[in-house]
mmCIF file of C-alpha atoms in Angstrom:
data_model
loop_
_atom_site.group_PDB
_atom_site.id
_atom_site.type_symbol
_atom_site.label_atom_id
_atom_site.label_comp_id
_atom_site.label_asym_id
_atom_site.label_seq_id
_atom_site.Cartn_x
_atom_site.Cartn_y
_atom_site.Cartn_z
ATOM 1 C CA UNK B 649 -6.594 -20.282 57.795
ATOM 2 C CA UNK B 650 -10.339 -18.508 57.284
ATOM 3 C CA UNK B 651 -11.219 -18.076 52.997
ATOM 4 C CA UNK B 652 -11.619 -15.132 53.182
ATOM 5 C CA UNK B 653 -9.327 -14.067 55.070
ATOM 6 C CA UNK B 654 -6.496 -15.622 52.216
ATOM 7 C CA UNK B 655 -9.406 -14.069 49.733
ATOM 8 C CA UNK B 656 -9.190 -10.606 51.171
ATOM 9 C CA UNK B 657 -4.703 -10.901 51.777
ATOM 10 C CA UNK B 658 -4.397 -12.100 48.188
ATOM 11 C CA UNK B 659 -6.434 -8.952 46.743
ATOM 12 C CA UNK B 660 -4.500 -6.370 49.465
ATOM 13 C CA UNK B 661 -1.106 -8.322 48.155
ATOM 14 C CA UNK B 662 -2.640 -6.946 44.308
ATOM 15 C CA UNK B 663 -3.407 -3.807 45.133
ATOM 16 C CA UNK B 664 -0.133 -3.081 47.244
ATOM 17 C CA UNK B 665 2.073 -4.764 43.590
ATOM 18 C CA UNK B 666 0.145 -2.119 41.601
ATOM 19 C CA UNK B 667 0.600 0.860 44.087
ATOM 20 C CA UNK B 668 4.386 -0.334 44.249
ATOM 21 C CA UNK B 669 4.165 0.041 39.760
ATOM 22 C CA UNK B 670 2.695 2.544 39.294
ATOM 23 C CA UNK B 671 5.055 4.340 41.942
ATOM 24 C CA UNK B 672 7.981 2.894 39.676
ATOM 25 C CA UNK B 673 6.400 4.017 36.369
ATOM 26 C CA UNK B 674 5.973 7.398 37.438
ATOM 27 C CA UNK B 675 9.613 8.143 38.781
ATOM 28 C CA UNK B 676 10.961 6.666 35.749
ATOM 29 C CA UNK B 677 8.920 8.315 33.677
ATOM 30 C CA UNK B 678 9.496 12.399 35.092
ATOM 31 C CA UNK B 679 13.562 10.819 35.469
ATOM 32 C CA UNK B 680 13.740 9.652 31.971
ATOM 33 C CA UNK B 681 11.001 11.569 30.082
ATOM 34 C CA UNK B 682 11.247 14.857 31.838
ATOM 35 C CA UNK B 683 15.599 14.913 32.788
ATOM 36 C CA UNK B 684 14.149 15.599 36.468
ATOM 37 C CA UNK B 685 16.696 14.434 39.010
ATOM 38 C CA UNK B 686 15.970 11.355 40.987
ATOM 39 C CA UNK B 687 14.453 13.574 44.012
ATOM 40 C CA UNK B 688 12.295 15.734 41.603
ATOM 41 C CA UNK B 689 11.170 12.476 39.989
ATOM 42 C CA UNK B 690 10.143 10.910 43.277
ATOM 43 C CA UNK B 691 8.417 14.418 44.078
ATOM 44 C CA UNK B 692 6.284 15.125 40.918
ATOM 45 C CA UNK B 693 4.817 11.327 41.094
ATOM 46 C CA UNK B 694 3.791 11.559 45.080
ATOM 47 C CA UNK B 695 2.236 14.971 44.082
ATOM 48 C CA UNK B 696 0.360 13.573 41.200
ATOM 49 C CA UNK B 697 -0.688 10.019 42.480
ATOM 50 C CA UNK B 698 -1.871 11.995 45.809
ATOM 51 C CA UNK B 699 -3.119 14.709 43.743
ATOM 52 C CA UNK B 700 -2.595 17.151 46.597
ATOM 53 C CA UNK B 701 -2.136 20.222 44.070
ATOM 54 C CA UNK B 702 1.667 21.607 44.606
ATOM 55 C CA UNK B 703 3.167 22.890 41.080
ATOM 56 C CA UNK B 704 5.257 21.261 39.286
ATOM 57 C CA UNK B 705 9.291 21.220 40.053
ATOM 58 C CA UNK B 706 9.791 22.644 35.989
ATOM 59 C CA UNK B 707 7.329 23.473 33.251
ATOM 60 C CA UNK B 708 5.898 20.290 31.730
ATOM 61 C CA UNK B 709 7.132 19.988 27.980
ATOM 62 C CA UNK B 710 3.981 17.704 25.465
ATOM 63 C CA UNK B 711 5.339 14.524 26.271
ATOM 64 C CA UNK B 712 5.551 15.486 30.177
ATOM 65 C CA UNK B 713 1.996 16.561 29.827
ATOM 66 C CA UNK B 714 1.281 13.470 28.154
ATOM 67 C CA UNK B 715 2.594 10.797 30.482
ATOM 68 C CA UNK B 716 1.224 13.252 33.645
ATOM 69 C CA UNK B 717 -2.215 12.851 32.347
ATOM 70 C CA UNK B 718 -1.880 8.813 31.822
ATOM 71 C CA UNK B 719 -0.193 8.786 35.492
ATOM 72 C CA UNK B 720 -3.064 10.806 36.965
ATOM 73 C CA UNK B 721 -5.220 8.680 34.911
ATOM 74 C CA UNK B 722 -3.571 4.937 35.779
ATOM 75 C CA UNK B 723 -3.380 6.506 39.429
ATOM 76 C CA UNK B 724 -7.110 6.889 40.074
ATOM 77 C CA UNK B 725 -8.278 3.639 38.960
ATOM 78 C CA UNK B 726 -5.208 1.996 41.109
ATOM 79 C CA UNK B 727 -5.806 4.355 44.037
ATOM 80 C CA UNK B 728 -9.892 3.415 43.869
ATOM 81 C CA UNK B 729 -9.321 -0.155 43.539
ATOM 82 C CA UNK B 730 -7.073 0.183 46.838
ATOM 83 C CA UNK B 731 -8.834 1.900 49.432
ATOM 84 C CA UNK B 732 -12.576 -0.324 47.842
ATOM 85 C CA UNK B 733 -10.514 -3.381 49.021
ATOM 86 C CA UNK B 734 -8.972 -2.117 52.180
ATOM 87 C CA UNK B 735 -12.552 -0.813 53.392
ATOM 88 C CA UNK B 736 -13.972 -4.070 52.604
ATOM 89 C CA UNK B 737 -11.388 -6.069 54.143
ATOM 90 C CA UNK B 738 -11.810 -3.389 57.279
ATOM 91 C CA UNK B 739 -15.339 -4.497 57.095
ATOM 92 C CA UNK B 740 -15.495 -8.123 56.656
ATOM 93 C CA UNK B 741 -12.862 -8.175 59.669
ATOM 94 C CA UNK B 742 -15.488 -6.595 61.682
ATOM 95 C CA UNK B 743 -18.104 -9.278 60.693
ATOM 96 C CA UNK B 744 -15.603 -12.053 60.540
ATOM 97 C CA UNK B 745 -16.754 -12.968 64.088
ATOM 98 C CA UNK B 746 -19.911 -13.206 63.525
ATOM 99 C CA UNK B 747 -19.492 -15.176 60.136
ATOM 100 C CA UNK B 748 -17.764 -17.609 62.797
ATOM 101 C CA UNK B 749 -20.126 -17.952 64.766
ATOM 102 C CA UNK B 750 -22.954 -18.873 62.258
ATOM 103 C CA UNK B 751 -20.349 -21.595 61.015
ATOM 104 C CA UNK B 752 -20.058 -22.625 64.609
ATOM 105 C CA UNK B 753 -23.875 -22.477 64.700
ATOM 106 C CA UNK B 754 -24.526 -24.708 61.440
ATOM 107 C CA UNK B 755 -22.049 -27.505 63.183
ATOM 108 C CA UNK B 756 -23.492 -27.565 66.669
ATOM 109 C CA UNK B 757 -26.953 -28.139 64.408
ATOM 110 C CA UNK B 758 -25.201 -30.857 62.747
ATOM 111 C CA UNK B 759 -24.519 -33.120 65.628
ATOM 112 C CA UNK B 760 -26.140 -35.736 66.562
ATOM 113 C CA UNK B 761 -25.927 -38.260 69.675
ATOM 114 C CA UNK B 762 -23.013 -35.951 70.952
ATOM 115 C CA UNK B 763 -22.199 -34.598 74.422
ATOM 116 C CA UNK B 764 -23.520 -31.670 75.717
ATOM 117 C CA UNK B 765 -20.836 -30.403 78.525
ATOM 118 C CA UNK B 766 -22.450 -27.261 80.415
ATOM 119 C CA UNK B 767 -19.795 -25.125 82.300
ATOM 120 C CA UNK B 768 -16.085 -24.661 81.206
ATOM 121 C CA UNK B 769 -14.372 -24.395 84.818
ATOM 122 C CA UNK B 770 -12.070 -26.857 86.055
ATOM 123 C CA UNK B 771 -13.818 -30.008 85.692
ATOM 124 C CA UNK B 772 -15.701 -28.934 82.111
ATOM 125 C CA UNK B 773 -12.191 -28.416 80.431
ATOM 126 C CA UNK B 774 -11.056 -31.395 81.585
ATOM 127 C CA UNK B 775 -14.025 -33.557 80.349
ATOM 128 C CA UNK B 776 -13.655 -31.114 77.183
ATOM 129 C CA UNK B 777 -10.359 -31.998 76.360
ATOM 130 C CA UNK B 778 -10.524 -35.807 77.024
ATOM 131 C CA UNK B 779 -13.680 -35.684 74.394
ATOM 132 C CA UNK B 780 -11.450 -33.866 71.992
ATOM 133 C CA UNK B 781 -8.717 -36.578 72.374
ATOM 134 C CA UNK B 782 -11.259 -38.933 71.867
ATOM 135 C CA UNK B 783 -12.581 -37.703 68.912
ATOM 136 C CA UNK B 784 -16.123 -37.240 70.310
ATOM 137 C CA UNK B 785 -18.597 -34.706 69.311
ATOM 138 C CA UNK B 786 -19.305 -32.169 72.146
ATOM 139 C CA UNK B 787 -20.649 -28.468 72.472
ATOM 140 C CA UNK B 788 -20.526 -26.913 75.958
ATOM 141 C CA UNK B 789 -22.829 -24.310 76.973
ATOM 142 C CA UNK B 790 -20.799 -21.787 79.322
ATOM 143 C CA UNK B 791 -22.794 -18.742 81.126
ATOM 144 C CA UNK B 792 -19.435 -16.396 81.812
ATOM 145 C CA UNK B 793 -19.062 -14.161 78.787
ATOM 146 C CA UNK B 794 -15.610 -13.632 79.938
ATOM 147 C CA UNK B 795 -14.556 -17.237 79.387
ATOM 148 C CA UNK B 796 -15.230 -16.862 75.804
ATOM 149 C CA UNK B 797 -11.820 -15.896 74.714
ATOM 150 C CA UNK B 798 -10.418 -18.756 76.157
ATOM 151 C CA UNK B 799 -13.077 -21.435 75.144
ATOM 152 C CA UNK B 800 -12.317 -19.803 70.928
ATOM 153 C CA UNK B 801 -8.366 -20.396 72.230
ATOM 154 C CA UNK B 802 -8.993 -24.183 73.117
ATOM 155 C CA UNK B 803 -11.020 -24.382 69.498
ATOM 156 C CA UNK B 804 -14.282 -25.914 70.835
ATOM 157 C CA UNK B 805 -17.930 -25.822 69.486
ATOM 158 C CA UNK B 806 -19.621 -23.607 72.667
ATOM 159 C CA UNK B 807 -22.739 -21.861 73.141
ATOM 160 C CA UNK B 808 -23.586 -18.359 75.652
ATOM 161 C CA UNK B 809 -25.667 -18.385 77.904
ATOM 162 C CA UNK B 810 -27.417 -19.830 81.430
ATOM 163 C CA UNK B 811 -28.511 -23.497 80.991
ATOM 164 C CA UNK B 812 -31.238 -23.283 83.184
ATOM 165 C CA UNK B 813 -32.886 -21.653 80.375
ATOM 166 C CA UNK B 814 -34.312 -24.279 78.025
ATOM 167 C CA UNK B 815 -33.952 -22.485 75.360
ATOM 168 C CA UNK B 816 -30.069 -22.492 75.836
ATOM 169 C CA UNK B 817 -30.081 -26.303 76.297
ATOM 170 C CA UNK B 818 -32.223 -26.889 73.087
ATOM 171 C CA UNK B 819 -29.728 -24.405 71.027
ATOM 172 C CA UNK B 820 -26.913 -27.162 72.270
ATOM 173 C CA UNK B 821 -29.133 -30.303 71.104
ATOM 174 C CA UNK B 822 -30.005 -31.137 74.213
ATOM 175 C CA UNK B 823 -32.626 -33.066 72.408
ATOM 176 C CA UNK B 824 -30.035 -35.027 70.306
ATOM 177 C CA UNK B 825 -27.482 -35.653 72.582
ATOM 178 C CA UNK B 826 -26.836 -38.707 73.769
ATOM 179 C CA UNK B 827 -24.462 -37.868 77.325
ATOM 180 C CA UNK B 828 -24.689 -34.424 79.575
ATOM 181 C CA UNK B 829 -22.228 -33.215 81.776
ATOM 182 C CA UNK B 830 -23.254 -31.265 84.398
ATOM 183 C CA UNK B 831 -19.728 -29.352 85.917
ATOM 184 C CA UNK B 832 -21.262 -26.415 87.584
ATOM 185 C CA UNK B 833 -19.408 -25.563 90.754
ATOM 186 C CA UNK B 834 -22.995 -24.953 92.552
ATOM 187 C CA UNK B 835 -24.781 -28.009 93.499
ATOM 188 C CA UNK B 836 -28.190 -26.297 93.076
ATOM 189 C CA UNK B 837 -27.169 -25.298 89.603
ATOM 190 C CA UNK B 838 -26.234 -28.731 88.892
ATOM 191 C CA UNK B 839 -29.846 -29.856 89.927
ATOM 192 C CA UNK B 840 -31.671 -27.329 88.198
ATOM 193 C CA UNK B 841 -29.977 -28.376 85.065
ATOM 194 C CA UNK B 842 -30.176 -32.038 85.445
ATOM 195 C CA UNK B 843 -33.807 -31.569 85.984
ATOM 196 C CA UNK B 844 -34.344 -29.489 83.320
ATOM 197 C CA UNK B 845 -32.206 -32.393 80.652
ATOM 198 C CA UNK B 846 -34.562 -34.799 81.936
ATOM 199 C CA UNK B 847 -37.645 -33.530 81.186
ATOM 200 C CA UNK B 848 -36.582 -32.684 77.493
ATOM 201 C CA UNK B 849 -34.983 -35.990 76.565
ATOM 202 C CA UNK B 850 -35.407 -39.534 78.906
ATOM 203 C CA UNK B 851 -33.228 -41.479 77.236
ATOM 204 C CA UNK B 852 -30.086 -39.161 77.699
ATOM 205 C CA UNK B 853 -27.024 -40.192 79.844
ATOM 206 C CA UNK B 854 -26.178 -37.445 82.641
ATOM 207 C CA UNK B 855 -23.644 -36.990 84.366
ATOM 208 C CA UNK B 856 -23.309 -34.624 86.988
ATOM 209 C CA UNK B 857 -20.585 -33.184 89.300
ATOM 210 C CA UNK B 858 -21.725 -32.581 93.111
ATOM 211 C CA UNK B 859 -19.642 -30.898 95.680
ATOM 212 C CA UNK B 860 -21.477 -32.302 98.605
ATOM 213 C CA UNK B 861 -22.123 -35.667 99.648
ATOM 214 C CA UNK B 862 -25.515 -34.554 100.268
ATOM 215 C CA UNK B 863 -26.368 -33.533 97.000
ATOM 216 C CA UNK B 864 -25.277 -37.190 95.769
ATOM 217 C CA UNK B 865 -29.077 -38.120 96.073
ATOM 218 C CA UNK B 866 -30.955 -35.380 94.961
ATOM 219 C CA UNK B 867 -28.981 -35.021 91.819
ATOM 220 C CA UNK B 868 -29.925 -38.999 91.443
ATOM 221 C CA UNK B 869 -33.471 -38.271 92.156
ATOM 222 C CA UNK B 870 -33.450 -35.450 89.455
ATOM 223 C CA UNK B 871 -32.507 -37.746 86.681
ATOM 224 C CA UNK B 872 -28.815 -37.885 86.985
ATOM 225 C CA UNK B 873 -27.075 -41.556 85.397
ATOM 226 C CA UNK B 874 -23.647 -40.867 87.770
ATOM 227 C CA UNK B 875 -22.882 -38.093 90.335
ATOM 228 C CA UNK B 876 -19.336 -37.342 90.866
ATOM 229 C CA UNK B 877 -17.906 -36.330 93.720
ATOM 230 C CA UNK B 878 -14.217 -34.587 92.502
ATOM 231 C CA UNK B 879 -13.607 -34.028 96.142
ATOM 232 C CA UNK B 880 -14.182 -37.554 97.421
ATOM 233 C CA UNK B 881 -12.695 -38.758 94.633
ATOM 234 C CA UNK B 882 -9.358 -37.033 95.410
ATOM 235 C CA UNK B 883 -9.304 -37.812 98.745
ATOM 236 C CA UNK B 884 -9.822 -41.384 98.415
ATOM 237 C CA UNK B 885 -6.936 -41.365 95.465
ATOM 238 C CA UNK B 886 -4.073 -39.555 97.791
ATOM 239 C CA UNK B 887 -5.225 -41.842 100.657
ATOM 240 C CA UNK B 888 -5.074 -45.007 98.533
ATOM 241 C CA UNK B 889 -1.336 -43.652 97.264
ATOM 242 C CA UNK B 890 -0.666 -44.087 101.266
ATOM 243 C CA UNK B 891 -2.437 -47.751 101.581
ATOM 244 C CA UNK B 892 -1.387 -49.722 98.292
ATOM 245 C CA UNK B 893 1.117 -46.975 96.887
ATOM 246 C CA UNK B 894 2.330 -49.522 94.143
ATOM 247 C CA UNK B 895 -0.992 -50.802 92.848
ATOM 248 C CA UNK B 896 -2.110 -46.724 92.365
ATOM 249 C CA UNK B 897 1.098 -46.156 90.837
ATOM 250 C CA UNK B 898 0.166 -49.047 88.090
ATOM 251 C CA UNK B 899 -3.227 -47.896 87.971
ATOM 252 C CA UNK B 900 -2.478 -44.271 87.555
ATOM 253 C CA UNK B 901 0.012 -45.323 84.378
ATOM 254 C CA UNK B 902 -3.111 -46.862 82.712
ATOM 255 C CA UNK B 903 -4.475 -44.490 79.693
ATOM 256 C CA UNK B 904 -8.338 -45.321 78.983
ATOM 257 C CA UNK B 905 -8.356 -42.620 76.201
ATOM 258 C CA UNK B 906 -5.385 -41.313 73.938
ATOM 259 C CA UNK B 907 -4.629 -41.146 70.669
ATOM 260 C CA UNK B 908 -1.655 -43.835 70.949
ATOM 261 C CA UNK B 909 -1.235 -44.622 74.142
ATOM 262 C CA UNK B 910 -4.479 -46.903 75.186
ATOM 263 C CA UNK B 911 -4.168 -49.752 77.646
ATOM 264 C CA UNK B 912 -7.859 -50.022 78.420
ATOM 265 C CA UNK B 913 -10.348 -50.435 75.181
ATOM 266 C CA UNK B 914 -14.125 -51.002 76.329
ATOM 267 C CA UNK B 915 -15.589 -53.218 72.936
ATOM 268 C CA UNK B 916 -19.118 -54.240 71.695
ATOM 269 C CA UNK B 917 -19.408 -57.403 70.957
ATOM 270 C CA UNK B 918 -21.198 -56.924 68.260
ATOM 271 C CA UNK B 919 -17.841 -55.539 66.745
ATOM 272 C CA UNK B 920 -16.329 -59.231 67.328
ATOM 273 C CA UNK B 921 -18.615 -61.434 65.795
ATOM 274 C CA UNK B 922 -22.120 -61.486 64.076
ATOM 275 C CA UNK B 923 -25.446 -60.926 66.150
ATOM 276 C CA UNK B 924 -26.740 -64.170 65.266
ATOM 277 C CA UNK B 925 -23.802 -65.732 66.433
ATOM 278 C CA UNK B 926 -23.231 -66.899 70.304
ATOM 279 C CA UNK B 927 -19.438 -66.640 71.198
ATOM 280 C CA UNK B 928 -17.881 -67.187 74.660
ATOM 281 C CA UNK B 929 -14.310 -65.148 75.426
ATOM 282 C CA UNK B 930 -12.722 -69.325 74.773
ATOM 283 C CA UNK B 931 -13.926 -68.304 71.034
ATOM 284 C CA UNK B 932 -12.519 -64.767 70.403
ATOM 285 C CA UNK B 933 -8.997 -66.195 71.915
ATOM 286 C CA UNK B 934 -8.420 -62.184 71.536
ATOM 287 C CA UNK B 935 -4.813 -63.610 73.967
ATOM 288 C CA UNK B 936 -3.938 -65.175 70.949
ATOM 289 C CA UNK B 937 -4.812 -62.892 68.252
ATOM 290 C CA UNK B 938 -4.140 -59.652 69.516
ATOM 291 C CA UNK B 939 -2.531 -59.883 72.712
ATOM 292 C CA UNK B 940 -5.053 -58.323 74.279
ATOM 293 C CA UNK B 941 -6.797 -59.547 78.308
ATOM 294 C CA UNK B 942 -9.916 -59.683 78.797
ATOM 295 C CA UNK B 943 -10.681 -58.140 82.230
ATOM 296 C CA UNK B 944 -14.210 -57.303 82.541
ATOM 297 C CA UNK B 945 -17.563 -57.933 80.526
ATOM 298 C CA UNK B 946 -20.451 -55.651 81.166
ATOM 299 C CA UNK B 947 -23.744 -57.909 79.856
ATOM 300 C CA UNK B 948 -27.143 -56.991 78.432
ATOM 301 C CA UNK B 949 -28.802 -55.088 81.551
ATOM 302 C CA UNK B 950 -25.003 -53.066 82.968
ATOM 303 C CA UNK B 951 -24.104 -55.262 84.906
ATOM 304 C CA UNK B 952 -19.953 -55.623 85.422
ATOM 305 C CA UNK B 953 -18.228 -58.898 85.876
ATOM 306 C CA UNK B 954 -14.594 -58.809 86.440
ATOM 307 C CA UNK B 955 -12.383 -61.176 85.114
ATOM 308 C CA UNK B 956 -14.962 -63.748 83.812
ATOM 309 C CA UNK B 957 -14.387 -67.157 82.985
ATOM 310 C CA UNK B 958 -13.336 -68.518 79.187
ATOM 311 C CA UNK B 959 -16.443 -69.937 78.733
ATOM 312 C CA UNK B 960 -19.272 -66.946 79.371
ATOM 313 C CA UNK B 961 -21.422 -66.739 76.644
ATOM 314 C CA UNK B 962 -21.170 -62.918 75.072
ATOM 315 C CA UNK B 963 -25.123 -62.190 74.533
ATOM 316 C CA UNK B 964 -25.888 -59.247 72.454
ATOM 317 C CA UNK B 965 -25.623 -55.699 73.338
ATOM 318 C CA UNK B 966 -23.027 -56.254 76.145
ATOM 319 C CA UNK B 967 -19.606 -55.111 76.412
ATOM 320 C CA UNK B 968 -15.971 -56.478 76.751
ATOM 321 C CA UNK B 969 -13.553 -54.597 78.656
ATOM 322 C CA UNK B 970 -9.535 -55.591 76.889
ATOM 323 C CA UNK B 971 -6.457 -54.697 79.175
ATOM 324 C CA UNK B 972 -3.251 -54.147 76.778
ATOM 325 C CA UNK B 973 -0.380 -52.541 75.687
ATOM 326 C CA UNK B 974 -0.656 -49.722 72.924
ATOM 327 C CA UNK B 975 0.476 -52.007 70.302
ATOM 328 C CA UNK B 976 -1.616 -54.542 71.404
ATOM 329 C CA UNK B 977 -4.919 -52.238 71.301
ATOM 330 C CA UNK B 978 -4.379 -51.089 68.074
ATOM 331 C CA UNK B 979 -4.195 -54.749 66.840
ATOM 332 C CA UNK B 980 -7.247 -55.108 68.105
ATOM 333 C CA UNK B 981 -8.714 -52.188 66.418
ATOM 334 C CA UNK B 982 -7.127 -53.221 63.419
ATOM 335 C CA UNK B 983 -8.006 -56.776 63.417
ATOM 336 C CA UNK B 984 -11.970 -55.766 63.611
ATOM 337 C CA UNK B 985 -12.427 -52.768 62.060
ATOM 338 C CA UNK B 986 -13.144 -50.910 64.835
ATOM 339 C CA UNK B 987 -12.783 -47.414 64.913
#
């Protein structure tokens, strides 16, 4: 829960235990002090604490008079005290939103090679959520105002505002970012953007969604990495569920991100031995040591091999791809550190 909002509860919770004493004191005190009945008592201290001004139920005797004036007296300061904390509280609830949003402001300015995710419809939440299961730094920049609610609901770092304005993509670190997503459901909003990312940082990875195949190259002209076509894709999934129904089945059970239930890690090799040192897959025996397959190996300039032989050399800056169960994965991860 917020500080201040546990700041602000705990000094209510104070003034509510004095309001509540005082209360007490004065209906013992007119009972006890004054023989009033229990009624009368309860009358004469709302009358006083409220000082509203009706008589009183008898004639005040001196020690009546005495304990009034220290109830009147207790009553004020108590009575201030209340209402200065419930205004405040009233209107530090009112800026509570905004002091939110600066906080949220501070940690988008705090990232650094992150994701920058721009729209929050279908395919945005999805990529959203798979980040946050991932434990991946992201911010997306939505322009519907409306989706707001929903994008504070799903607790994720987001920005306001139309992405074809520069401005909107620098406030989201465009310049730091490392990967952009591109989900808009309009293809020519999707190459605006893309265009736009490109010019402000060259070295970023894009990634944008396309709803026609005839987008696919203009988006890749623009400066988009990958295009994806959600469409396509689905098609060609539900038609391959027709042609090799078991080997989709297998393939679908296969988790590439999750918190514990991995089968597919993606590794630097770097995170396997030292730089200096020239390894082939014979030399990790990962089978061995982790249980872990090796299935793939992407090498220095991207370029996928699948299922190489035991004795590849692993040359720097390329990339392992392990098949295994969860158990298996997270010996790996704990065998080498990796994180």
């Amino acid at each position: 829960m917020n500080p201040l909002i546990n700041f602000f509860r705990t000094k209510i919770y104070t003034a509510v235990f004095l309001l509540v004493v005082i209360l007490l004191i004065g209906i013992s005190g007119y009972k006890f002090i004054s023989n009033y009945s229990w009624i009368d008592a309860v009358y004469m201290t709302v009358i006083t604490l409220t000082t509203v001004g009706f008589g009183e139920v008898v004639p005040l005797d001196y020690n009546s008079k005495v304990f009034t004036i220290f109830l009147i007296l207790a009553s004020v300061i108590i009575m201030g005290y209340a209402l200065s904390i419930i205004t405040e509280y009233i209107l530090s609830k009112n800026n509570l939103e905004e002091l939110k949003h600066k906080k949220m402001e501070k940690e988008i300015n705090s990232f650094k090679n992150h994701v920058v995710i721009c729209g929050y419809g279908r395919n945005g939440k999805q990529a959203a959520q798979k980040l946050l299961t991932h434990k991946k730094a992201f911010v997306v920049i939505e322009k519907n105002r409306d989706m707001e609610e929903r994008l504070k609901l799903d607790e994720v770092p987001y920005i306001i505002g139309n992405a074809n304005e520069d401005e909107v993509l620098m406030q989201a670190g465009i310049d730091r970012a490392s990967n952009f997503i591109s989900a808009l459901p309009n293809d020519a909003d999707n190459l605006f953007v893309v265009l736009s990312t490109r010019q402000i940082n060259k070295d970023i990875n894009i990634i944008s969604r396309a709803s026609n195949e005839s987008s696919y190259n203009k988006l890749k002209f623009a400066g988009a990495n990958n295009v994806i076509l959600p469409d396509k894709i689905g098609g060609d999934h539900m038609a391959s569920l027709v042609v090799v129904p078991g080997l989709m089945e297998f393939l679908d059970n296969l988790s590439i991100v999750g918190k514990s239930d991995i089968n597919v890690e993606e590794v630097a090799v770097e995170k396997l031995f030292k730089k200096e040192e020239i390894k082939t897959i014979k030399d990790l025996d990962l089978r061995k040591k982790t249980g872990c397959t090796i299935i793939g190996y992407k090498d220095e300039n991207g370029e996928y091999i699948v299922n190489p032989e035991a004795d590849l050399e692993l040359a720097p800056n390329s990339k392992i791809i392990v098949l295994g169960r969860p158990e298996q994965i997270e010996a790996l991860n704990s065998t080498y550190n990796i994180e």
